[in-house]
Structures are given as structure tokens and as C-alpha cells.
Amino acid sequence: MGSNELVLANQNTGSMPENRIITGTGADLSLIPDESATMFYDRASERWRVIATTGA
């Protein structure tokens, strides 16, 4: 366990298309320790989609 923030970049063009994440807000998603994000892989768009966040 660390104390650093984790940033999930929305549609990061530096990543392979099939590894990109759609956060649902159009902006990057920051998670602090004890927070989590639930994602599913959308085959139609070939992207990971954030469907929920929980935590601190």
C-alpha cells in the first residue's frame, strides 16, 4: 500500500487503442489510497469503461 495518487488517463493517445480507458467524464480520473474503480471491457468501442468508483 502506498500513499500516492493513481491517475487513470481518459482516452490516452499514448496507449494502444485496446488498452485505453473511458472514464465517463471526459477527464482523467484520480484515485487516492483506499479508492477503487470498477471497469469493464467494451468490445464495441475496444475500450475499458469506468462504471463505478468507491473508497475513501
PDB file of N, CA and C in Angstrom:
ATOM      1  N   MET A   1       0.833  -1.180   0.000  1.00  0.00           N
ATOM      2  CA  MET A   1       0.000   0.000   0.000  1.00  0.00           C
ATOM      3  C   MET A   1       0.878   1.243   0.000  1.00  0.00           C
ATOM      4  N   GLY A   2       0.533   2.143  -0.868  1.00  0.00           N
ATOM      5  CA  GLY A   2       1.286   3.382  -0.954  1.00  0.00           C
ATOM      6  C   GLY A   2       0.419   4.570  -0.610  1.00  0.00           C
ATOM      7  N   SER A   3       1.009   5.717  -0.687  1.00  0.00           N
ATOM      8  CA  SER A   3       0.269   6.939  -0.379  1.00  0.00           C
ATOM      9  C   SER A   3       0.168   7.836  -1.604  1.00  0.00           C
ATOM     10  N   ASN A   4       0.456   7.281  -2.765  1.00  0.00           N
ATOM     11  CA  ASN A   4       0.434   8.070  -3.989  1.00  0.00           C
ATOM     12  C   ASN A   4      -0.917   7.992  -4.687  1.00  0.00           C
ATOM     13  N   GLU A   5      -1.195   9.017  -5.444  1.00  0.00           N
ATOM     14  CA  GLU A   5      -2.400   9.082  -6.254  1.00  0.00           C
ATOM     15  C   GLU A   5      -2.182   8.266  -7.531  1.00  0.00           C
ATOM     16  N   LEU A   6      -3.224   7.575  -7.982  1.00  0.00           N
ATOM     17  CA  LEU A   6      -3.210   6.846  -9.244  1.00  0.00           C
ATOM     18  C   LEU A   6      -4.111   7.595 -10.211  1.00  0.00           C
ATOM     19  N   VAL A   7      -3.601   7.917 -11.389  1.00  0.00           N
ATOM     20  CA  VAL A   7      -4.392   8.644 -12.374  1.00  0.00           C
ATOM     21  C   VAL A   7      -4.701   7.721 -13.538  1.00  0.00           C
ATOM     22  N   LEU A   8      -5.992   7.534 -13.808  1.00  0.00           N
ATOM     23  CA  LEU A   8      -6.441   6.801 -14.988  1.00  0.00           C
ATOM     24  C   LEU A   8      -6.700   7.839 -16.069  1.00  0.00           C
ATOM     25  N   ALA A   9      -5.870   7.826 -17.092  1.00  0.00           N
ATOM     26  CA  ALA A   9      -5.966   8.833 -18.149  1.00  0.00           C
ATOM     27  C   ALA A   9      -7.120   8.502 -19.091  1.00  0.00           C
ATOM     28  N   ASN A  10      -7.971   9.465 -19.330  1.00  0.00           N
ATOM     29  CA  ASN A  10      -9.098   9.294 -20.237  1.00  0.00           C
ATOM     30  C   ASN A  10      -8.607   9.311 -21.684  1.00  0.00           C
ATOM     31  N   GLN A  11      -8.837   8.224 -22.414  1.00  0.00           N
ATOM     32  CA  GLN A  11      -8.518   8.114 -23.842  1.00  0.00           C
ATOM     33  C   GLN A  11      -7.075   8.521 -24.159  1.00  0.00           C
ATOM     34  N   ASN A  12      -6.133   8.055 -23.371  1.00  0.00           N
ATOM     35  CA  ASN A  12      -4.721   8.397 -23.557  1.00  0.00           C
ATOM     36  C   ASN A  12      -4.232   7.922 -24.922  1.00  0.00           C
ATOM     37  N   THR A  13      -3.873   8.861 -25.792  1.00  0.00           N
ATOM     38  CA  THR A  13      -3.430   8.507 -27.143  1.00  0.00           C
ATOM     39  C   THR A  13      -2.047   7.861 -27.160  1.00  0.00           C
ATOM     40  N   GLY A  14      -1.347   7.880 -26.041  1.00  0.00           N
ATOM     41  CA  GLY A  14      -0.059   7.211 -25.941  1.00  0.00           C
ATOM     42  C   GLY A  14      -0.190   5.726 -25.662  1.00  0.00           C
ATOM     43  N   SER A  15      -1.404   5.261 -25.457  1.00  0.00           N
ATOM     44  CA  SER A  15      -1.670   3.860 -25.167  1.00  0.00           C
ATOM     45  C   SER A  15      -2.270   3.189 -26.401  1.00  0.00           C
ATOM     46  N   MET A  16      -2.067   1.891 -26.529  1.00  0.00           N
ATOM     47  CA  MET A  16      -2.694   1.150 -27.627  1.00  0.00           C
ATOM     48  C   MET A  16      -4.208   1.317 -27.507  1.00  0.00           C
ATOM     49  N   PRO A  17      -4.915   1.441 -28.622  1.00  0.00           N
ATOM     50  CA  PRO A  17      -6.365   1.672 -28.560  1.00  0.00           C
ATOM     51  C   PRO A  17      -7.115   0.687 -27.665  1.00  0.00           C
ATOM     52  N   GLU A  18      -6.764  -0.587 -27.716  1.00  0.00           N
ATOM     53  CA  GLU A  18      -7.478  -1.591 -26.921  1.00  0.00           C
ATOM     54  C   GLU A  18      -7.159  -1.509 -25.433  1.00  0.00           C
ATOM     55  N   ASN A  19      -6.181  -0.696 -25.056  1.00  0.00           N
ATOM     56  CA  ASN A  19      -5.832  -0.511 -23.645  1.00  0.00           C
ATOM     57  C   ASN A  19      -6.322   0.817 -23.084  1.00  0.00           C
ATOM     58  N   ARG A  20      -6.991   1.613 -23.890  1.00  0.00           N
ATOM     59  CA  ARG A  20      -7.440   2.932 -23.442  1.00  0.00           C
ATOM     60  C   ARG A  20      -8.647   2.822 -22.521  1.00  0.00           C
ATOM     61  N   ILE A  21      -8.797   3.837 -21.691  1.00  0.00           N
ATOM     62  CA  ILE A  21      -9.864   3.882 -20.694  1.00  0.00           C
ATOM     63  C   ILE A  21     -10.765   5.072 -20.984  1.00  0.00           C
ATOM     64  N   ILE A  22     -12.062   4.831 -20.917  1.00  0.00           N
ATOM     65  CA  ILE A  22     -13.044   5.913 -20.990  1.00  0.00           C
ATOM     66  C   ILE A  22     -13.572   6.103 -19.575  1.00  0.00           C
ATOM     67  N   THR A  23     -13.287   7.260 -18.990  1.00  0.00           N
ATOM     68  CA  THR A  23     -13.669   7.490 -17.595  1.00  0.00           C
ATOM     69  C   THR A  23     -15.140   7.850 -17.432  1.00  0.00           C
ATOM     70  N   GLY A  24     -15.764   8.315 -18.502  1.00  0.00           N
ATOM     71  CA  GLY A  24     -17.170   8.708 -18.431  1.00  0.00           C
ATOM     72  C   GLY A  24     -17.370  10.187 -18.171  1.00  0.00           C
ATOM     73  N   THR A  25     -16.298  10.881 -17.799  1.00  0.00           N
ATOM     74  CA  THR A  25     -16.404  12.317 -17.535  1.00  0.00           C
ATOM     75  C   THR A  25     -15.719  13.147 -18.608  1.00  0.00           C
ATOM     76  N   GLY A  26     -14.923  12.489 -19.443  1.00  0.00           N
ATOM     77  CA  GLY A  26     -14.137  13.207 -20.431  1.00  0.00           C
ATOM     78  C   GLY A  26     -12.828  13.728 -19.872  1.00  0.00           C
ATOM     79  N   ALA A  27     -12.601  13.511 -18.583  1.00  0.00           N
ATOM     80  CA  ALA A  27     -11.378  13.969 -17.914  1.00  0.00           C
ATOM     81  C   ALA A  27     -10.678  12.768 -17.281  1.00  0.00           C
ATOM     82  N   ASP A  28      -9.415  12.954 -16.902  1.00  0.00           N
ATOM     83  CA  ASP A  28      -8.690  11.909 -16.190  1.00  0.00           C
ATOM     84  C   ASP A  28      -9.362  11.651 -14.845  1.00  0.00           C
ATOM     85  N   LEU A  29      -9.220  10.428 -14.344  1.00  0.00           N
ATOM     86  CA  LEU A  29      -9.795  10.041 -13.061  1.00  0.00           C
ATOM     87  C   LEU A  29      -8.661   9.796 -12.079  1.00  0.00           C
ATOM     88  N   SER A  30      -8.657  10.512 -10.968  1.00  0.00           N
ATOM     89  CA  SER A  30      -7.628  10.360  -9.937  1.00  0.00           C
ATOM     90  C   SER A  30      -8.183   9.540  -8.786  1.00  0.00           C
ATOM     91  N   LEU A  31      -7.404   8.538  -8.373  1.00  0.00           N
ATOM     92  CA  LEU A  31      -7.767   7.700  -7.234  1.00  0.00           C
ATOM     93  C   LEU A  31      -6.707   7.866  -6.159  1.00  0.00           C
ATOM     94  N   ILE A  32      -7.148   8.081  -4.938  1.00  0.00           N
ATOM     95  CA  ILE A  32      -6.231   8.166  -3.809  1.00  0.00           C
ATOM     96  C   ILE A  32      -6.251   6.826  -3.076  1.00  0.00           C
ATOM     97  N   PRO A  33      -5.305   6.598  -2.163  1.00  0.00           N
ATOM     98  CA  PRO A  33      -5.303   5.330  -1.438  1.00  0.00           C
ATOM     99  C   PRO A  33      -6.679   5.021  -0.835  1.00  0.00           C
ATOM    100  N   ASP A  34      -7.054   3.762  -0.899  1.00  0.00           N
ATOM    101  CA  ASP A  34      -8.329   3.229  -0.414  1.00  0.00           C
ATOM    102  C   ASP A  34      -9.499   3.540  -1.334  1.00  0.00           C
ATOM    103  N   GLU A  35      -9.259   4.095  -2.500  1.00  0.00           N
ATOM    104  CA  GLU A  35     -10.301   4.262  -3.510  1.00  0.00           C
ATOM    105  C   GLU A  35     -10.070   3.226  -4.602  1.00  0.00           C
ATOM    106  N   SER A  36     -11.150   2.875  -5.294  1.00  0.00           N
ATOM    107  CA  SER A  36     -11.029   1.919  -6.390  1.00  0.00           C
ATOM    108  C   SER A  36     -11.982   2.295  -7.512  1.00  0.00           C
ATOM    109  N   ALA A  37     -11.706   1.748  -8.682  1.00  0.00           N
ATOM    110  CA  ALA A  37     -12.569   1.951  -9.838  1.00  0.00           C
ATOM    111  C   ALA A  37     -12.910   0.582 -10.408  1.00  0.00           C
ATOM    112  N   THR A  38     -14.170   0.402 -10.769  1.00  0.00           N
ATOM    113  CA  THR A  38     -14.613  -0.817 -11.426  1.00  0.00           C
ATOM    114  C   THR A  38     -14.765  -0.506 -12.906  1.00  0.00           C
ATOM    115  N   MET A  39     -14.188  -1.365 -13.738  1.00  0.00           N
ATOM    116  CA  MET A  39     -14.238  -1.158 -15.182  1.00  0.00           C
ATOM    117  C   MET A  39     -14.691  -2.434 -15.878  1.00  0.00           C
ATOM    118  N   PHE A  40     -15.211  -2.282 -17.091  1.00  0.00           N
ATOM    119  CA  PHE A  40     -15.479  -3.435 -17.938  1.00  0.00           C
ATOM    120  C   PHE A  40     -14.949  -3.135 -19.329  1.00  0.00           C
ATOM    121  N   TYR A  41     -14.644  -4.199 -20.074  1.00  0.00           N
ATOM    122  CA  TYR A  41     -14.123  -4.016 -21.425  1.00  0.00           C
ATOM    123  C   TYR A  41     -15.285  -4.008 -22.399  1.00  0.00           C
ATOM    124  N   ASP A  42     -15.425  -2.911 -23.119  1.00  0.00           N
ATOM    125  CA  ASP A  42     -16.482  -2.732 -24.110  1.00  0.00           C
ATOM    126  C   ASP A  42     -15.926  -3.155 -25.467  1.00  0.00           C
ATOM    127  N   ARG A  43     -16.358  -4.304 -25.944  1.00  0.00           N
ATOM    128  CA  ARG A  43     -15.836  -4.820 -27.213  1.00  0.00           C
ATOM    129  C   ARG A  43     -16.214  -3.953 -28.403  1.00  0.00           C
ATOM    130  N   ALA A  44     -17.357  -3.296 -28.352  1.00  0.00           N
ATOM    131  CA  ALA A  44     -17.794  -2.458 -29.468  1.00  0.00           C
ATOM    132  C   ALA A  44     -16.846  -1.277 -29.681  1.00  0.00           C
ATOM    133  N   SER A  45     -16.446  -0.629 -28.601  1.00  0.00           N
ATOM    134  CA  SER A  45     -15.553   0.534 -28.722  1.00  0.00           C
ATOM    135  C   SER A  45     -14.084   0.157 -28.532  1.00  0.00           C
ATOM    136  N   GLU A  46     -13.842  -1.104 -28.142  1.00  0.00           N
ATOM    137  CA  GLU A  46     -12.494  -1.587 -27.840  1.00  0.00           C
ATOM    138  C   GLU A  46     -11.799  -0.699 -26.816  1.00  0.00           C
ATOM    139  N   ARG A  47     -12.525  -0.406 -25.742  1.00  0.00           N
ATOM    140  CA  ARG A  47     -12.009   0.434 -24.660  1.00  0.00           C
ATOM    141  C   ARG A  47     -12.474  -0.132 -23.317  1.00  0.00           C
ATOM    142  N   TRP A  48     -11.707   0.185 -22.268  1.00  0.00           N
ATOM    143  CA  TRP A  48     -12.141  -0.072 -20.907  1.00  0.00           C
ATOM    144  C   TRP A  48     -13.034   1.086 -20.488  1.00  0.00           C
ATOM    145  N   ARG A  49     -14.134   0.795 -19.822  1.00  0.00           N
ATOM    146  CA  ARG A  49     -15.060   1.832 -19.353  1.00  0.00           C
ATOM    147  C   ARG A  49     -15.189   1.773 -17.836  1.00  0.00           C
ATOM    148  N   VAL A  50     -15.028   2.921 -17.196  1.00  0.00           N
ATOM    149  CA  VAL A  50     -15.230   3.017 -15.749  1.00  0.00           C
ATOM    150  C   VAL A  50     -16.732   3.038 -15.501  1.00  0.00           C
ATOM    151  N   ILE A  51     -17.204   2.124 -14.649  1.00  0.00           N
ATOM    152  CA  ILE A  51     -18.638   2.081 -14.351  1.00  0.00           C
ATOM    153  C   ILE A  51     -18.946   2.450 -12.906  1.00  0.00           C
ATOM    154  N   ALA A  52     -17.920   2.464 -12.050  1.00  0.00           N
ATOM    155  CA  ALA A  52     -18.148   2.839 -10.647  1.00  0.00           C
ATOM    156  C   ALA A  52     -16.820   3.162  -9.980  1.00  0.00           C
ATOM    157  N   THR A  53     -16.898   4.001  -8.961  1.00  0.00           N
ATOM    158  CA  THR A  53     -15.744   4.268  -8.100  1.00  0.00           C
ATOM    159  C   THR A  53     -16.203   4.171  -6.654  1.00  0.00           C
ATOM    160  N   THR A  54     -15.307   3.712  -5.791  1.00  0.00           N
ATOM    161  CA  THR A  54     -15.618   3.597  -4.368  1.00  0.00           C
ATOM    162  C   THR A  54     -14.389   3.970  -3.563  1.00  0.00           C
ATOM    163  N   GLY A  55     -14.587   4.192  -2.302  1.00  0.00           N
ATOM    164  CA  GLY A  55     -13.431   4.372  -1.443  1.00  0.00           C
ATOM    165  C   GLY A  55     -13.548   5.472  -0.437  1.00  0.00           C
ATOM    166  N   ALA A  56     -12.362   5.923  -0.081  1.00  0.00           N
ATOM    167  CA  ALA A  56     -12.142   6.890   0.986  1.00  0.00           C
ATOM    168  C   ALA A  56     -13.286   7.819   1.116  1.00  0.00           C
TER     169      ALA A  56
END
